[in-house]
Coordinates of C-alpha atoms and ligand atoms in Angstrom, one line a residue:
M1 CA 2.5 10.6 -14.8
D2 CA 0.1 12.6 -16.9
R3 CA -3.3 13.7 -15.8
D4 CA -5.2 10.7 -17.3
L5 CA -2.8 8.3 -15.6
I6 CA -3.1 10.0 -12.2
S7 CA -6.9 10.1 -12.4
T8 CA -7.1 6.5 -13.4
S9 CA -4.7 5.4 -10.7
K10 CA -6.9 7.2 -8.1
F11 CA -10.0 5.5 -9.5
L12 CA -8.3 2.1 -9.4
S13 CA -7.0 2.6 -5.8
L14 CA -10.6 3.3 -4.8
V15 CA -12.1 0.3 -6.4
L16 CA -9.3 -2.2 -6.0
R17 CA -8.3 -1.3 -2.4
H18 CA -11.3 0.1 -0.7
Q19 CA -14.8 0.2 -2.3
P20 CA -15.2 -2.1 -5.3
E21 CA -19.0 -2.1 -4.6
K22 CA -19.0 1.6 -5.6
I23 CA -19.1 0.4 -9.2
G24 CA -20.7 -2.9 -8.5
L25 CA -17.5 -5.0 -8.5
R26 CA -16.5 -7.9 -6.2
L27 CA -12.9 -8.8 -5.7
D28 CA -11.9 -12.4 -5.0
D29 CA -10.3 -13.2 -1.7
E30 CA -6.9 -12.4 -3.0
G31 CA -7.9 -9.0 -4.3
W32 CA -8.1 -9.9 -8.0
V33 CA -10.9 -9.0 -10.4
E34 CA -11.2 -9.9 -14.1
V35 CA -10.0 -7.1 -16.3
D36 CA -13.0 -7.4 -18.6
E37 CA -15.4 -7.1 -15.6
L38 CA -13.5 -4.1 -14.3
L39 CA -13.7 -2.4 -17.7
A40 CA -17.5 -3.2 -18.0
A41 CA -18.2 -1.9 -14.5
A42 CA -16.1 1.2 -15.1
S43 CA -18.0 1.9 -18.3
R44 CA -21.4 1.4 -16.6
S45 CA -20.3 4.0 -14.0
G46 CA -19.4 6.5 -16.7
R47 CA -15.7 6.2 -16.3
K48 CA -13.6 6.4 -19.5
L49 CA -11.3 3.3 -19.2
N50 CA -10.0 0.8 -21.8
R51 CA -7.4 -1.9 -21.8
P52 CA -4.5 0.1 -23.3
L53 CA -5.0 2.9 -20.6
L54 CA -5.2 0.3 -17.9
E55 CA -2.0 -1.3 -19.1
R56 CA -0.3 2.0 -19.2
V57 CA -1.3 2.8 -15.6
V58 CA 0.0 -0.6 -14.5
R59 CA 3.3 -0.2 -16.3
E60 CA 4.0 3.5 -15.7
N61 CA 2.5 4.0 -12.2
D62 CA 5.0 5.9 -10.1
K63 CA 4.7 3.4 -7.2
Q64 CA 3.7 0.3 -9.2
R65 CA 0.5 0.2 -7.2
F66 CA -1.2 -2.4 -9.5
A67 CA -0.4 -5.8 -11.1
I68 CA -2.0 -7.7 -14.0
S69 CA -1.9 -11.5 -13.6
L70 CA 0.6 -13.4 -15.8
D71 CA -2.2 -14.6 -18.1
G72 CA -3.3 -11.0 -18.6
R73 CA -6.9 -11.7 -17.4
R74 CA -7.0 -10.3 -13.9
I75 CA -5.8 -7.1 -12.1
R76 CA -5.3 -6.2 -8.4
A77 CA -3.7 -3.6 -6.2
N78 CA -0.3 -4.7 -4.8
Q79 CA -0.9 -3.3 -1.4
G80 CA -2.8 -0.5 0.5
H81 CA -6.1 -2.3 1.0
S82 CA -8.6 -1.5 3.6
L83 CA -10.6 -4.5 2.5
A84 CA -9.6 -7.8 4.0
V85 CA -7.8 -9.5 1.1
N86 CA -5.2 -12.2 1.3
L87 CA -2.3 -11.1 -0.9
R88 CA -0.6 -14.5 -0.1
L89 CA 2.5 -12.7 1.0
Q90 CA 5.1 -14.9 2.7
P91 CA 6.7 -13.6 5.8
V92 CA 10.3 -12.5 5.0
E93 CA 13.2 -11.2 7.1
P94 CA 13.3 -7.4 6.9
P95 CA 16.4 -5.2 6.8
E96 CA 17.7 -4.3 10.3
L97 CA 16.1 -0.8 10.0
L98 CA 13.0 0.4 8.2
Y99 CA 11.5 3.9 8.2
H100 CA 8.1 5.4 8.6
G101 CA 7.2 8.9 7.4
T102 CA 4.5 10.7 9.4
V103 CA 3.8 14.2 10.8
A104 CA 4.2 15.9 14.2
K105 CA 0.6 15.9 15.2
F106 CA 0.5 12.1 15.4
L107 CA 3.6 11.7 17.5
D108 CA 2.1 11.8 21.0
S109 CA -0.3 9.1 20.0
I110 CA 2.4 7.0 18.3
R111 CA 4.5 7.3 21.5
N112 CA 1.7 5.8 23.4
D113 CA 0.4 3.2 21.0
G114 CA 3.2 2.6 18.6
L115 CA 2.4 2.5 14.9
V116 CA -1.1 1.1 14.2
R117 CA -2.6 0.2 10.9
G118 CA -5.7 2.3 11.2
T119 CA -8.1 1.6 8.3
R120 CA -5.4 -0.3 6.3
Q121 CA -4.6 -4.0 6.5
Y122 CA -1.0 -3.3 7.6
V123 CA 1.3 -0.6 8.8
H124 CA 3.4 0.6 5.8
L125 CA 7.2 1.0 6.2
S126 CA 9.7 2.3 3.8
P127 CA 13.1 0.8 2.9
D128 CA 14.9 4.1 2.9
L129 CA 14.7 7.7 4.3
E130 CA 13.8 9.3 1.0
T131 CA 10.8 7.1 0.5
A132 CA 9.6 7.7 4.1
R133 CA 10.0 11.4 3.6
R134 CA 7.8 11.3 0.6
V135 CA 5.1 9.3 2.4
G136 CA 5.2 11.8 5.4
Q137 CA 5.1 14.8 3.0
R138 CA 1.6 13.8 1.9
R139 CA 0.4 15.2 5.2
G140 CA 2.7 18.2 5.8
Q141 CA 6.3 18.6 7.2
P142 CA 7.5 15.0 7.3
V143 CA 8.9 13.4 10.5
I144 CA 10.8 10.2 10.0
L145 CA 10.7 7.4 12.6
V146 CA 13.2 4.6 12.5
V147 CA 11.9 1.2 13.1
E148 CA 14.1 -1.6 14.6
A149 CA 12.7 -4.1 12.2
G150 CA 15.4 -6.7 12.6
R151 CA 14.9 -6.8 16.4
M152 CA 11.1 -6.9 15.9
C153 CA 11.4 -9.9 13.6
R154 CA 13.8 -11.8 16.0
E155 CA 11.2 -11.2 18.7
G156 CA 8.4 -12.8 16.7
H157 CA 6.8 -10.1 14.6
L158 CA 6.1 -11.0 11.0
F159 CA 7.1 -8.8 8.0
Y160 CA 5.9 -8.9 4.4
H161 CA 7.4 -7.3 1.3
S162 CA 4.8 -6.3 -1.2
D163 CA 5.4 -6.7 -4.9
N164 CA 6.0 -2.9 -5.2
G165 CA 8.6 -2.8 -2.5
V166 CA 6.6 -1.6 0.6
W167 CA 7.3 -3.3 3.9
L168 CA 4.2 -4.4 5.8
T169 CA 3.6 -5.5 9.4
E170 CA 0.6 -5.6 11.6
Q171 CA 1.8 -3.1 14.1
V172 CA 4.9 -1.6 15.5
P173 CA 5.0 -1.4 19.3
A174 CA 6.5 1.9 20.5
V175 CA 9.6 0.1 22.1
Y176 CA 10.8 -0.6 18.5
L177 CA 10.7 3.0 17.4
R178 CA 13.8 5.3 17.5
W179 CA 13.1 9.0 17.6
D180 CA 15.6 10.9 15.5
Ligands
LIG201 C1 -0.4 7.5 11.4 C2 0.7 5.7 0.4 C3 -1.8 8.3 15.4 C4 0.7 7.2 10.4 C5 2.1 5.9 1.0 C6 0.1 7.8 9.1 C7 2.3 4.6 1.8 C8 -0.8 7.1 13.8 C9 -1.4 7.7 9.3 C10 0.9 4.2 2.1 C11 -0.6 6.0 14.7 C12 -2.0 6.6 8.5 C13 0.6 4.2 3.5 C14 -1.0 6.2 16.0 C15 0.2 5.4 12.7 N1 -1.6 7.3 16.3 N2 -1.4 8.2 14.2 N3 -0.8 5.2 17.0 N4 0.1 5.0 14.0 N5 -0.3 6.7 12.6 O1 -2.2 6.7 4.8 O2 1.9 5.1 6.2 O3 -0.2 6.4 -2.5 O4 -3.0 4.8 6.3 O5 1.9 7.7 10.7 O6 3.1 6.1 0.0 O7 0.9 7.4 5.7 O8 -1.7 5.0 -1.2 O9 -0.6 5.3 6.1 O10 0.4 9.1 9.0 O11 3.0 3.6 1.2 O12 -0.1 3.9 -2.8 O13 -1.6 7.4 10.7 O14 0.0 5.0 1.4 O15 0.8 4.9 -0.8 O16 -2.1 7.0 7.2 O17 0.8 5.6 4.0 P1 -2.0 5.9 6.0 P2 0.8 5.9 5.6 P3 -0.4 5.1 -1.9

């Protein structure tokens, strides 16, 4: 992604996941906002943004973080919210194993409490080792935890699969973690 795309993606993550009020926006309860409203609010806050750039970010974003509605009028983040939004995700059966990339300094606490969602709506899990490694790497030398997702699901935990391929669940109790 080029510099404009990365900067716009960070801006959209901030206003569509965490702090829409920063630029005077309000998301609906499913996290959507009118594209025209977003463009107007961005412009009022001094941000250079237009429809073609927005569409490029949605299309080319490395993790497909955002979606435009089918009628082209609204936009939202696919996942990663700290705001309480209802993404209307249906619970689905996960693969037997999922992965979580983290760093060593969190391990004692994770051993005690399992994986917790912190400020986000869900714990984020990756479908493969490589993705988990990239997630962990954001914070330093990555450590990969293996999550027994199939067993969790059979024992009553719900899993969701976001439109951009991230697995989500409310928490992962430590008994479902394998330490590799
Ligand atoms: C850790 C990025 C202590 C957890 C990525 C993580 C992902 C605990 C950090 C998405 C803990 C939370 C999410 C416990 C979990 N004690 N630490 N009990 N349980 N942690 O950023 O999974 O670029 O909220 O291991 O690619 O790192 O934003 O979650 O290190 O998909 O689209 O607490 O964010 O995507 O950090 O990343 P985060 P995450 P985007």
